[in-house]
Structures are given as C-alpha cells and as structure tokens.
Amino acid sequence: MKADIVTIFPDFFRGPLDYGITRRAQEMGLVKIEVHDLRQFTHDRHRTVDDRPFGGGEGMVLKPEPIFDCLEPLGLSARDERLKGLAKESVILLSAQGERFTQEVASDLAKLDRMVLICGRYEGVDERVADFLADRELSIGDYVLSGGELGAAVIIESVTRLLPGAVGNEASTRQESFTAHVAGEAAEGGEFVGNASTCGSNGLLDYPHYTRPAEFRGMNVPEVLIEGNHQQIRRWRREQALKKTLRNRPDLLQAADLAAEDREVLERLK
Ligand code: SAM
C-alpha cells in the first residue's frame, strides 16, 4: 500500500511512524509512506497556505490551491472512479466533522492500494477540498485537535497492522477489540476463532491479558489461565470480554455477534 500525507508540518512524521509494526511494515515493503509539504505547492514569497474566512469569523482557513496542486501530480484515478470503487484509492480529509474512524473503516482502508491523507490546520480547510477533491472526511474521535497530523498517524498505524504479513500472528488482529465476526475461520487445533461461542472479539472489547510473574506484589493471575484447560480458558475469556464491554462500552453490545450463552452471561452480570 502507498500512503501519502499532505501537511504543513512534514517534520511531525519523523518519529510516530518509525517504530514497531509500522516501521517493520515499511522495511518489508508492505507500506510506503510519503509526506508532502504543502508549502512547496504555494507560489508566493511567503509560501502562504492559509487566508481569512469569507464572511468573517475566527481564525484562518487552509487555502484550496496548494492542496489541489499537491494532489494533481500524484497520478490518482479520477474522483468519480474512486467514489464508484473502480479504483482502489481513497483521498481522505482529516476533519472533526468527518465520519468516525473505526476498526471497520480501518479494515476497509487496508484493502486499498493507496490512500491520501490531507491534514487540516487552523479553523479547518476550504470546503471545496471536501466537496470536490476528497472522497471522504474522517474524524478520529469526538474532540477537536489542532491539526490532522495525529489523525493521519493514527489511521496509518491502525491500517498498516491489518495489511497481510504486517503482524507476525495474523490471527491476533482478527480477535482484537472492535473486530467484527470472522465467519468460519479455523484456527490451530480446529477451533473456530470467529465463532461467537469462543473468545474471539466479534465486536466486543478484548479479554484481559496476563503474563509472568503469576504472583506480583500479592496480585495473582486468575487461576483458570494457569490450569491450562483450554475450554475453560476460552469460556473465561469470553466472559471477561463481555464483562469489560458491559462496563466500559455497553453501546458495542447492540451490534456484537452474541451467542445464547453470551446473553445468559450478560443477564447474570447485569
Ligand atoms: N473548526 C473545526 C471544527 O470546529 O470542526 C476544527 C478545526 S481543527 C482546529 C484543525 C484541523 O485539525 C482540522 O481541519 C482537522 O484536519 C484536524 N482535526 C481536528 N480534530 C480532528 C478530529 N477529531 N479528527 C480528525 N482530524 C481532526
């Protein structure tokens, strides 16, 4: 996959994308990240990227010309082809007003060959970018950041770890929090990782993880994990995932893929 970032702060990306899985994925050639400095697409002495808003009001707005000029040489398919899904490319405007970025959106983006992430600043970006250049607006959460750069890094990191080969054990990305049902995928030993009766996420939050030491300052790892009965471990993990989701994110239960057994557990927990 190719990921292009359009920003007025190209140095911002020295660091956040140079660690762990994202770094390894770049070294393996799974993802190529290119940062484009918006100021290089200005034509005045001061390299102006922003201007005052028409109609008055607070702050400055990123001008459309440098953004359009930056994208033109990238050789992307026409916007209507992208919108019809005829090209595996997407131009994304980071915006607090955008559709919420979720694990499901990340998994859709991971199927693309290319994504272009436009980072706003100041009061935002001239609306013609959203209307005529970008394919979609994405928000990383219901809060306002000073710029789209952190959002672009969040999107690239979460999409990269879903690219085949990026994470050593691919089954782990299928069982994580927010990951929807994966029908009929057999894991090691013939267990179905995507079946609602197992510990697979299926839209729930992940179950709790523990490692050594088994006892730490009087805090013990749950006995069931040490005993090694895999059936019981699976049941315990599923129950813990349900418990955590009920406590921290009850909204997720509506869309989660729940078995009758899960519903019984929830009734008991309520
Ligand atoms: N005036 C805008 C509003 O109220 O919605 C906020 C503009 S914000 C200060 C500047 C830029 O930060 C935006 O253009 C966008 O690119 C980025 N940004 C802010 N919050 C964001 C969020 N939750 N998700 C993605 N990008 C965000």
mmCIF file of C-alpha atoms and ligand atoms in Angstrom:
data_model
loop_
_atom_site.group_PDB
_atom_site.id
_atom_site.type_symbol
_atom_site.label_atom_id
_atom_site.label_comp_id
_atom_site.label_asym_id
_atom_site.label_seq_id
_atom_site.Cartn_x
_atom_site.Cartn_y
_atom_site.Cartn_z
ATOM 1 C CA MET A 1 0.000 0.000 0.000
ATOM 2 C CA LYS A 2 1.044 3.568 -0.609
ATOM 3 C CA ALA A 3 0.099 6.235 1.959
ATOM 4 C CA ASP A 4 0.564 9.900 1.075
ATOM 5 C CA ILE A 5 0.311 12.530 3.791
ATOM 6 C CA VAL A 6 -0.354 16.169 2.887
ATOM 7 C CA THR A 7 0.662 18.536 5.676
ATOM 8 C CA ILE A 8 2.154 21.915 6.519
ATOM 9 C CA PHE A 9 4.297 20.167 9.175
ATOM 10 C CA PRO A 10 6.187 17.379 7.373
ATOM 11 C CA ASP A 11 8.691 17.005 10.237
ATOM 12 C CA PHE A 12 5.826 15.982 12.506
ATOM 13 C CA PHE A 13 6.044 12.499 10.997
ATOM 14 C CA ARG A 14 9.677 11.954 11.932
ATOM 15 C CA GLY A 15 9.076 9.558 14.758
ATOM 16 C CA PRO A 16 5.486 8.393 15.122
ATOM 17 C CA LEU A 17 5.620 6.063 12.136
ATOM 18 C CA ASP A 18 9.195 4.864 12.690
ATOM 19 C CA TYR A 19 8.536 2.303 15.418
ATOM 20 C CA GLY A 20 7.262 -1.226 15.876
ATOM 21 C CA ILE A 21 4.948 -2.806 13.342
ATOM 22 C CA THR A 22 4.658 0.345 11.202
ATOM 23 C CA ARG A 23 8.418 0.564 10.857
ATOM 24 C CA ARG A 24 8.741 -3.148 10.109
ATOM 25 C CA ALA A 25 5.946 -2.973 7.527
ATOM 26 C CA GLN A 26 7.814 -0.159 5.757
ATOM 27 C CA GLU A 27 11.064 -2.121 5.826
ATOM 28 C CA MET A 28 9.256 -5.162 4.428
ATOM 29 C CA GLY A 29 7.818 -3.021 1.621
ATOM 30 C CA LEU A 30 4.206 -3.621 2.740
ATOM 31 C CA VAL A 31 3.576 0.094 3.048
ATOM 32 C CA LYS A 32 5.326 3.083 1.517
ATOM 33 C CA ILE A 33 4.670 6.367 3.289
ATOM 34 C CA GLU A 34 5.362 9.659 1.547
ATOM 35 C CA VAL A 35 4.975 13.027 3.249
ATOM 36 C CA HIS A 36 4.180 16.052 1.064
ATOM 37 C CA ASP A 37 4.977 19.535 2.322
ATOM 38 C CA LEU A 38 2.026 21.738 1.392
ATOM 39 C CA ARG A 39 4.184 24.863 1.380
ATOM 40 C CA GLN A 40 6.041 23.519 -1.646
ATOM 41 C CA PHE A 41 2.845 23.969 -3.618
ATOM 42 C CA THR A 42 2.488 27.685 -2.927
ATOM 43 C CA HIS A 43 3.528 30.353 -5.406
ATOM 44 C CA ASP A 44 4.258 33.418 -3.276
ATOM 45 C CA ARG A 45 7.363 34.601 -1.449
ATOM 46 C CA HIS A 46 5.857 33.858 1.966
ATOM 47 C CA ARG A 47 4.702 30.382 0.982
ATOM 48 C CA THR A 48 1.200 31.210 2.192
ATOM 49 C CA VAL A 49 -1.091 28.230 2.815
ATOM 50 C CA ASP A 50 -3.907 29.989 4.692
ATOM 51 C CA ASP A 51 -6.168 33.019 4.421
ATOM 52 C CA ARG A 52 -9.010 34.771 6.248
ATOM 53 C CA PRO A 53 -12.503 33.226 6.034
ATOM 54 C CA PHE A 54 -15.078 34.706 3.689
ATOM 55 C CA GLY A 55 -17.977 36.030 5.730
ATOM 56 C CA GLY A 56 -15.755 36.893 8.669
ATOM 57 C CA GLY A 57 -15.223 34.898 11.794
ATOM 58 C CA GLU A 58 -12.409 33.470 13.835
ATOM 59 C CA GLY A 59 -9.058 32.209 12.639
ATOM 60 C CA MET A 60 -7.596 31.284 9.288
ATOM 61 C CA VAL A 61 -8.530 28.641 6.744
ATOM 62 C CA LEU A 62 -6.236 26.429 4.644
ATOM 63 C CA LYS A 63 -6.432 27.591 1.028
ATOM 64 C CA PRO A 64 -7.602 25.161 -1.656
ATOM 65 C CA GLU A 65 -4.966 25.863 -4.359
ATOM 66 C CA PRO A 66 -1.892 24.277 -2.693
ATOM 67 C CA ILE A 67 -3.907 21.178 -1.774
ATOM 68 C CA PHE A 68 -5.302 20.695 -5.294
ATOM 69 C CA ASP A 69 -1.827 21.433 -6.751
ATOM 70 C CA CYS A 70 -0.219 18.905 -4.404
ATOM 71 C CA LEU A 71 -2.596 16.104 -5.367
ATOM 72 C CA GLU A 72 -2.585 16.670 -9.131
ATOM 73 C CA PRO A 73 0.896 15.215 -9.810
ATOM 74 C CA LEU A 74 0.188 12.116 -7.695
ATOM 75 C CA GLY A 75 -1.415 10.386 -10.676
ATOM 76 C CA LEU A 76 -4.571 9.310 -8.838
ATOM 77 C CA SER A 77 -7.593 7.944 -10.672
ATOM 78 C CA ALA A 78 -10.467 10.342 -11.328
ATOM 79 C CA ARG A 79 -12.571 11.127 -8.248
ATOM 80 C CA ASP A 80 -15.769 9.580 -9.624
ATOM 81 C CA GLU A 81 -13.907 6.330 -10.365
ATOM 82 C CA ARG A 82 -12.623 6.299 -6.798
ATOM 83 C CA LEU A 83 -16.090 7.008 -5.442
ATOM 84 C CA LYS A 84 -17.599 4.196 -7.517
ATOM 85 C CA GLY A 85 -14.957 1.820 -6.133
ATOM 86 C CA LEU A 86 -13.396 1.334 -9.588
ATOM 87 C CA ALA A 87 -10.013 2.403 -8.211
ATOM 88 C CA LYS A 88 -8.512 1.030 -5.015
ATOM 89 C CA GLU A 89 -7.580 4.529 -3.896
ATOM 90 C CA SER A 90 -9.053 6.968 -1.421
ATOM 91 C CA VAL A 91 -8.459 10.636 -0.716
ATOM 92 C CA ILE A 92 -9.257 11.338 2.918
ATOM 93 C CA LEU A 93 -9.646 14.705 4.594
ATOM 94 C CA LEU A 94 -8.977 14.612 8.326
ATOM 95 C CA SER A 95 -11.784 16.555 9.973
ATOM 96 C CA ALA A 96 -13.502 16.751 13.359
ATOM 97 C CA GLN A 97 -16.729 16.871 11.313
ATOM 98 C CA GLY A 98 -15.931 13.646 9.493
ATOM 99 C CA GLU A 99 -17.432 10.198 9.716
ATOM 100 C CA ARG A 100 -15.989 8.384 12.760
ATOM 101 C CA PHE A 101 -12.846 6.365 12.079
ATOM 102 C CA THR A 102 -13.390 2.847 13.445
ATOM 103 C CA GLN A 103 -11.746 -0.560 13.187
ATOM 104 C CA GLU A 104 -14.252 -1.376 10.438
ATOM 105 C CA VAL A 105 -13.155 1.670 8.425
ATOM 106 C CA ALA A 106 -9.514 0.689 9.059
ATOM 107 C CA SER A 107 -10.185 -2.757 7.669
ATOM 108 C CA ASP A 108 -11.846 -1.262 4.546
ATOM 109 C CA LEU A 109 -8.886 1.061 4.020
ATOM 110 C CA ALA A 110 -6.464 -1.868 4.379
ATOM 111 C CA LYS A 111 -7.924 -3.281 1.123
ATOM 112 C CA LEU A 112 -6.818 -0.218 -0.859
ATOM 113 C CA ASP A 113 -3.660 0.187 -2.914
ATOM 114 C CA ARG A 114 -3.346 3.824 -1.979
ATOM 115 C CA MET A 115 -4.702 6.365 0.465
ATOM 116 C CA VAL A 116 -4.005 10.086 0.566
ATOM 117 C CA LEU A 117 -4.468 11.795 3.927
ATOM 118 C CA ILE A 118 -4.973 15.561 3.940
ATOM 119 C CA CYS A 119 -4.206 17.194 7.293
ATOM 120 C CA GLY A 120 -6.102 20.361 8.124
ATOM 121 C CA ARG A 121 -4.899 23.142 10.443
ATOM 122 C CA TYR A 122 -6.189 26.454 11.827
ATOM 123 C CA GLU A 123 -10.015 26.708 11.617
ATOM 124 C CA GLY A 124 -10.013 23.994 9.002
ATOM 125 C CA VAL A 125 -9.773 23.543 5.243
ATOM 126 C CA ASP A 126 -11.583 25.402 2.456
ATOM 127 C CA GLU A 127 -14.770 23.363 1.971
ATOM 128 C CA ARG A 128 -14.103 22.876 -1.753
ATOM 129 C CA VAL A 129 -11.493 20.297 -0.766
ATOM 130 C CA ALA A 130 -14.181 18.195 0.969
ATOM 131 C CA ASP A 131 -16.686 18.814 -1.837
ATOM 132 C CA PHE A 132 -14.574 18.281 -4.942
ATOM 133 C CA LEU A 133 -11.223 16.664 -4.060
ATOM 134 C CA ALA A 134 -11.558 14.349 -1.069
ATOM 135 C CA ASP A 135 -13.592 11.148 -1.254
ATOM 136 C CA ARG A 136 -14.446 11.159 2.428
ATOM 137 C CA GLU A 137 -13.875 13.057 5.663
ATOM 138 C CA LEU A 138 -12.706 11.055 8.668
ATOM 139 C CA SER A 139 -12.644 12.040 12.325
ATOM 140 C CA ILE A 140 -10.612 10.056 14.842
ATOM 141 C CA GLY A 141 -12.979 10.970 17.688
ATOM 142 C CA ASP A 142 -15.390 13.482 19.118
ATOM 143 C CA TYR A 143 -12.871 16.096 20.187
ATOM 144 C CA VAL A 144 -11.029 18.880 18.391
ATOM 145 C CA LEU A 145 -7.314 18.615 17.680
ATOM 146 C CA SER A 146 -5.173 21.468 16.397
ATOM 147 C CA GLY A 147 -4.363 19.605 13.200
ATOM 148 C CA GLY A 148 -4.962 16.436 11.206
ATOM 149 C CA GLU A 149 -1.416 15.093 11.638
ATOM 150 C CA LEU A 150 -2.100 12.949 14.711
ATOM 151 C CA GLY A 151 -5.211 11.601 12.994
ATOM 152 C CA ALA A 152 -3.212 10.693 9.888
ATOM 153 C CA ALA A 153 -0.676 8.850 12.048
ATOM 154 C CA VAL A 154 -3.486 7.016 13.864
ATOM 155 C CA ILE A 155 -5.069 5.943 10.572
ATOM 156 C CA ILE A 156 -1.777 4.804 9.039
ATOM 157 C CA GLU A 157 -0.779 2.804 12.110
ATOM 158 C CA SER A 158 -4.133 1.061 12.503
ATOM 159 C CA VAL A 159 -4.420 0.295 8.774
ATOM 160 C CA THR A 160 -0.827 -0.902 8.449
ATOM 161 C CA ARG A 161 -1.199 -3.536 11.157
ATOM 162 C CA LEU A 162 -4.086 -5.037 9.157
ATOM 163 C CA LEU A 163 -2.003 -5.481 5.998
ATOM 164 C CA PRO A 164 -1.289 -9.177 5.402
ATOM 165 C CA GLY A 165 2.150 -10.008 6.786
ATOM 166 C CA ALA A 166 2.500 -6.873 8.958
ATOM 167 C CA VAL A 167 1.726 -8.602 12.257
ATOM 168 C CA GLY A 168 3.573 -11.849 12.943
ATOM 169 C CA ASN A 169 0.479 -13.694 14.153
ATOM 170 C CA GLU A 170 -2.365 -12.595 11.896
ATOM 171 C CA ALA A 171 -4.992 -14.387 13.979
ATOM 172 C CA SER A 172 -4.309 -11.856 16.740
ATOM 173 C CA THR A 173 -5.603 -8.944 14.626
ATOM 174 C CA ARG A 174 -8.814 -10.890 13.997
ATOM 175 C CA GLN A 175 -9.517 -11.333 17.700
ATOM 176 C CA GLU A 176 -8.883 -7.818 18.906
ATOM 177 C CA SER A 177 -11.282 -5.259 20.324
ATOM 178 C CA PHE A 178 -13.863 -3.911 17.846
ATOM 179 C CA THR A 179 -13.139 -6.670 15.339
ATOM 180 C CA ALA A 180 -16.340 -7.957 13.812
ATOM 181 C CA HIS A 181 -17.339 -11.549 13.229
ATOM 182 C CA VAL A 182 -14.957 -13.570 11.059
ATOM 183 C CA ALA A 183 -17.105 -16.367 9.710
ATOM 184 C CA GLY A 184 -15.836 -19.916 9.817
ATOM 185 C CA GLU A 185 -12.109 -19.310 10.091
ATOM 186 C CA ALA A 186 -10.434 -22.320 11.585
ATOM 187 C CA ALA A 187 -7.543 -21.595 13.938
ATOM 188 C CA GLU A 188 -4.961 -24.059 15.215
ATOM 189 C CA GLY A 189 -6.464 -27.257 16.591
ATOM 190 C CA GLY A 190 -9.662 -26.830 14.570
ATOM 191 C CA GLU A 191 -11.154 -24.175 16.874
ATOM 192 C CA PHE A 192 -13.225 -21.503 15.200
ATOM 193 C CA VAL A 193 -11.778 -18.134 16.150
ATOM 194 C CA GLY A 194 -14.675 -16.179 14.694
ATOM 195 C CA ASN A 195 -17.479 -18.129 16.304
ATOM 196 C CA ALA A 196 -19.477 -16.307 18.939
ATOM 197 C CA SER A 197 -19.057 -19.170 21.387
ATOM 198 C CA THR A 198 -15.272 -18.708 21.531
ATOM 199 C CA CYS A 199 -13.227 -15.861 22.989
ATOM 200 C CA GLY A 200 -12.881 -14.134 19.557
ATOM 201 C CA SER A 201 -13.884 -10.455 19.769
ATOM 202 C CA ASN A 202 -16.889 -10.416 17.386
ATOM 203 C CA GLY A 203 -17.421 -6.771 18.167
ATOM 204 C CA LEU A 204 -16.668 -6.949 21.897
ATOM 205 C CA LEU A 205 -13.691 -5.416 23.657
ATOM 206 C CA ASP A 206 -10.697 -7.701 24.012
ATOM 207 C CA TYR A 207 -10.397 -10.002 27.048
ATOM 208 C CA PRO A 208 -7.731 -9.248 29.724
ATOM 209 C CA HIS A 209 -4.178 -10.464 29.163
ATOM 210 C CA TYR A 210 -1.638 -11.562 31.781
ATOM 211 C CA THR A 211 1.984 -12.632 31.684
ATOM 212 C CA ARG A 212 4.657 -13.710 34.187
ATOM 213 C CA PRO A 213 5.077 -13.497 37.133
ATOM 214 C CA ALA A 214 1.955 -15.405 38.204
ATOM 215 C CA GLU A 215 2.046 -13.551 41.518
ATOM 216 C CA PHE A 216 3.170 -9.912 41.684
ATOM 217 C CA ARG A 217 3.021 -7.918 44.929
ATOM 218 C CA GLY A 218 0.160 -10.049 46.134
ATOM 219 C CA MET A 219 -1.768 -9.692 42.857
ATOM 220 C CA ASN A 220 -2.438 -13.070 41.291
ATOM 221 C CA VAL A 221 -3.090 -14.122 37.728
ATOM 222 C CA PRO A 222 -6.549 -15.794 37.561
ATOM 223 C CA GLU A 223 -6.173 -19.484 38.370
ATOM 224 C CA VAL A 224 -8.087 -20.622 35.275
ATOM 225 C CA LEU A 225 -5.310 -19.286 32.988
ATOM 226 C CA ILE A 226 -2.652 -21.239 34.831
ATOM 227 C CA GLU A 227 -4.533 -24.533 34.990
ATOM 228 C CA GLY A 228 -4.367 -24.929 31.206
ATOM 229 C CA ASN A 229 -7.887 -26.234 30.449
ATOM 230 C CA HIS A 230 -8.401 -24.587 27.061
ATOM 231 C CA GLN A 231 -12.160 -24.971 27.031
ATOM 232 C CA GLN A 232 -12.416 -23.223 30.399
ATOM 233 C CA ILE A 233 -9.899 -20.562 29.372
ATOM 234 C CA ARG A 234 -11.964 -19.769 26.283
ATOM 235 C CA ARG A 235 -15.139 -19.532 28.322
ATOM 236 C CA TRP A 236 -13.462 -17.348 30.960
ATOM 237 C CA ARG A 237 -12.006 -15.004 28.342
ATOM 238 C CA ARG A 238 -15.339 -14.648 26.612
ATOM 239 C CA GLU A 239 -17.000 -13.861 29.907
ATOM 240 C CA GLN A 240 -14.345 -11.284 30.777
ATOM 241 C CA ALA A 241 -14.720 -9.665 27.346
ATOM 242 C CA LEU A 242 -18.469 -9.426 27.923
ATOM 243 C CA LYS A 243 -17.923 -8.021 31.413
ATOM 244 C CA LYS A 244 -15.476 -5.367 30.219
ATOM 245 C CA THR A 245 -17.681 -4.373 27.284
ATOM 246 C CA LEU A 246 -20.721 -4.098 29.558
ATOM 247 C CA ARG A 247 -18.763 -1.930 31.978
ATOM 248 C CA ASN A 248 -16.782 0.305 29.590
ATOM 249 C CA ARG A 249 -18.608 0.268 26.250
ATOM 250 C CA PRO A 250 -22.183 -1.042 26.621
ATOM 251 C CA ASP A 251 -23.015 0.649 23.287
ATOM 252 C CA LEU A 252 -20.980 -2.054 21.499
ATOM 253 C CA LEU A 253 -23.239 -4.856 22.742
ATOM 254 C CA GLN A 254 -26.044 -3.838 20.368
ATOM 255 C CA ALA A 255 -24.050 -4.746 17.264
ATOM 256 C CA ALA A 256 -21.903 -7.511 18.770
ATOM 257 C CA ASP A 257 -22.287 -11.061 17.489
ATOM 258 C CA LEU A 258 -23.627 -12.757 20.638
ATOM 259 C CA ALA A 259 -24.464 -16.417 21.177
ATOM 260 C CA ALA A 260 -27.272 -17.525 23.511
ATOM 261 C CA GLU A 261 -24.564 -18.421 26.024
ATOM 262 C CA ASP A 262 -23.238 -14.831 25.863
ATOM 263 C CA ARG A 263 -26.701 -13.426 26.530
ATOM 264 C CA GLU A 264 -27.049 -15.657 29.585
ATOM 265 C CA VAL A 265 -23.695 -14.365 30.867
ATOM 266 C CA LEU A 266 -24.797 -10.767 30.315
ATOM 267 C CA GLU A 267 -28.062 -11.350 32.169
ATOM 268 C CA ARG A 268 -26.057 -12.734 35.073
ATOM 269 C CA LEU A 269 -23.651 -9.774 35.023
ATOM 270 C CA LYS A 270 -26.329 -7.074 34.927
HETATM 271 N N1 SAM B 1 -13.171 24.416 13.168
HETATM 272 C C1 SAM B 1 -13.110 22.980 13.163
HETATM 273 C C2 SAM B 1 -14.334 22.427 13.860
HETATM 274 O O1 SAM B 1 -14.836 23.034 14.777
HETATM 275 O O2 SAM B 1 -14.770 21.333 13.483
HETATM 276 C C3 SAM B 1 -11.867 22.465 13.862
HETATM 277 C C4 SAM B 1 -10.620 22.692 13.098
HETATM 278 S S1 SAM B 1 -9.230 21.967 13.863
HETATM 279 C C5 SAM B 1 -8.718 23.180 14.992
HETATM 280 C C6 SAM B 1 -7.998 21.964 12.633
HETATM 281 C C7 SAM B 1 -7.808 20.665 11.889
HETATM 282 O O3 SAM B 1 -7.489 19.641 12.800
HETATM 283 C C8 SAM B 1 -8.994 20.148 11.104
HETATM 284 O O4 SAM B 1 -9.108 20.759 9.853
HETATM 285 C C9 SAM B 1 -8.690 18.661 11.001
HETATM 286 O O5 SAM B 1 -7.838 18.394 9.911
HETATM 287 C C10 SAM B 1 -7.927 18.395 12.283
HETATM 288 N N2 SAM B 1 -8.760 17.763 13.302
HETATM 289 C C11 SAM B 1 -9.242 18.313 14.442
HETATM 290 N N3 SAM B 1 -9.947 17.445 15.154
HETATM 291 C C12 SAM B 1 -9.928 16.283 14.474
HETATM 292 C C13 SAM B 1 -10.501 15.009 14.693
HETATM 293 N N4 SAM B 1 -11.237 14.743 15.776
HETATM 294 N N5 SAM B 1 -10.270 14.044 13.781
HETATM 295 C C14 SAM B 1 -9.535 14.289 12.678
HETATM 296 N N6 SAM B 1 -8.973 15.486 12.419
HETATM 297 C C15 SAM B 1 -9.166 16.478 13.293
#
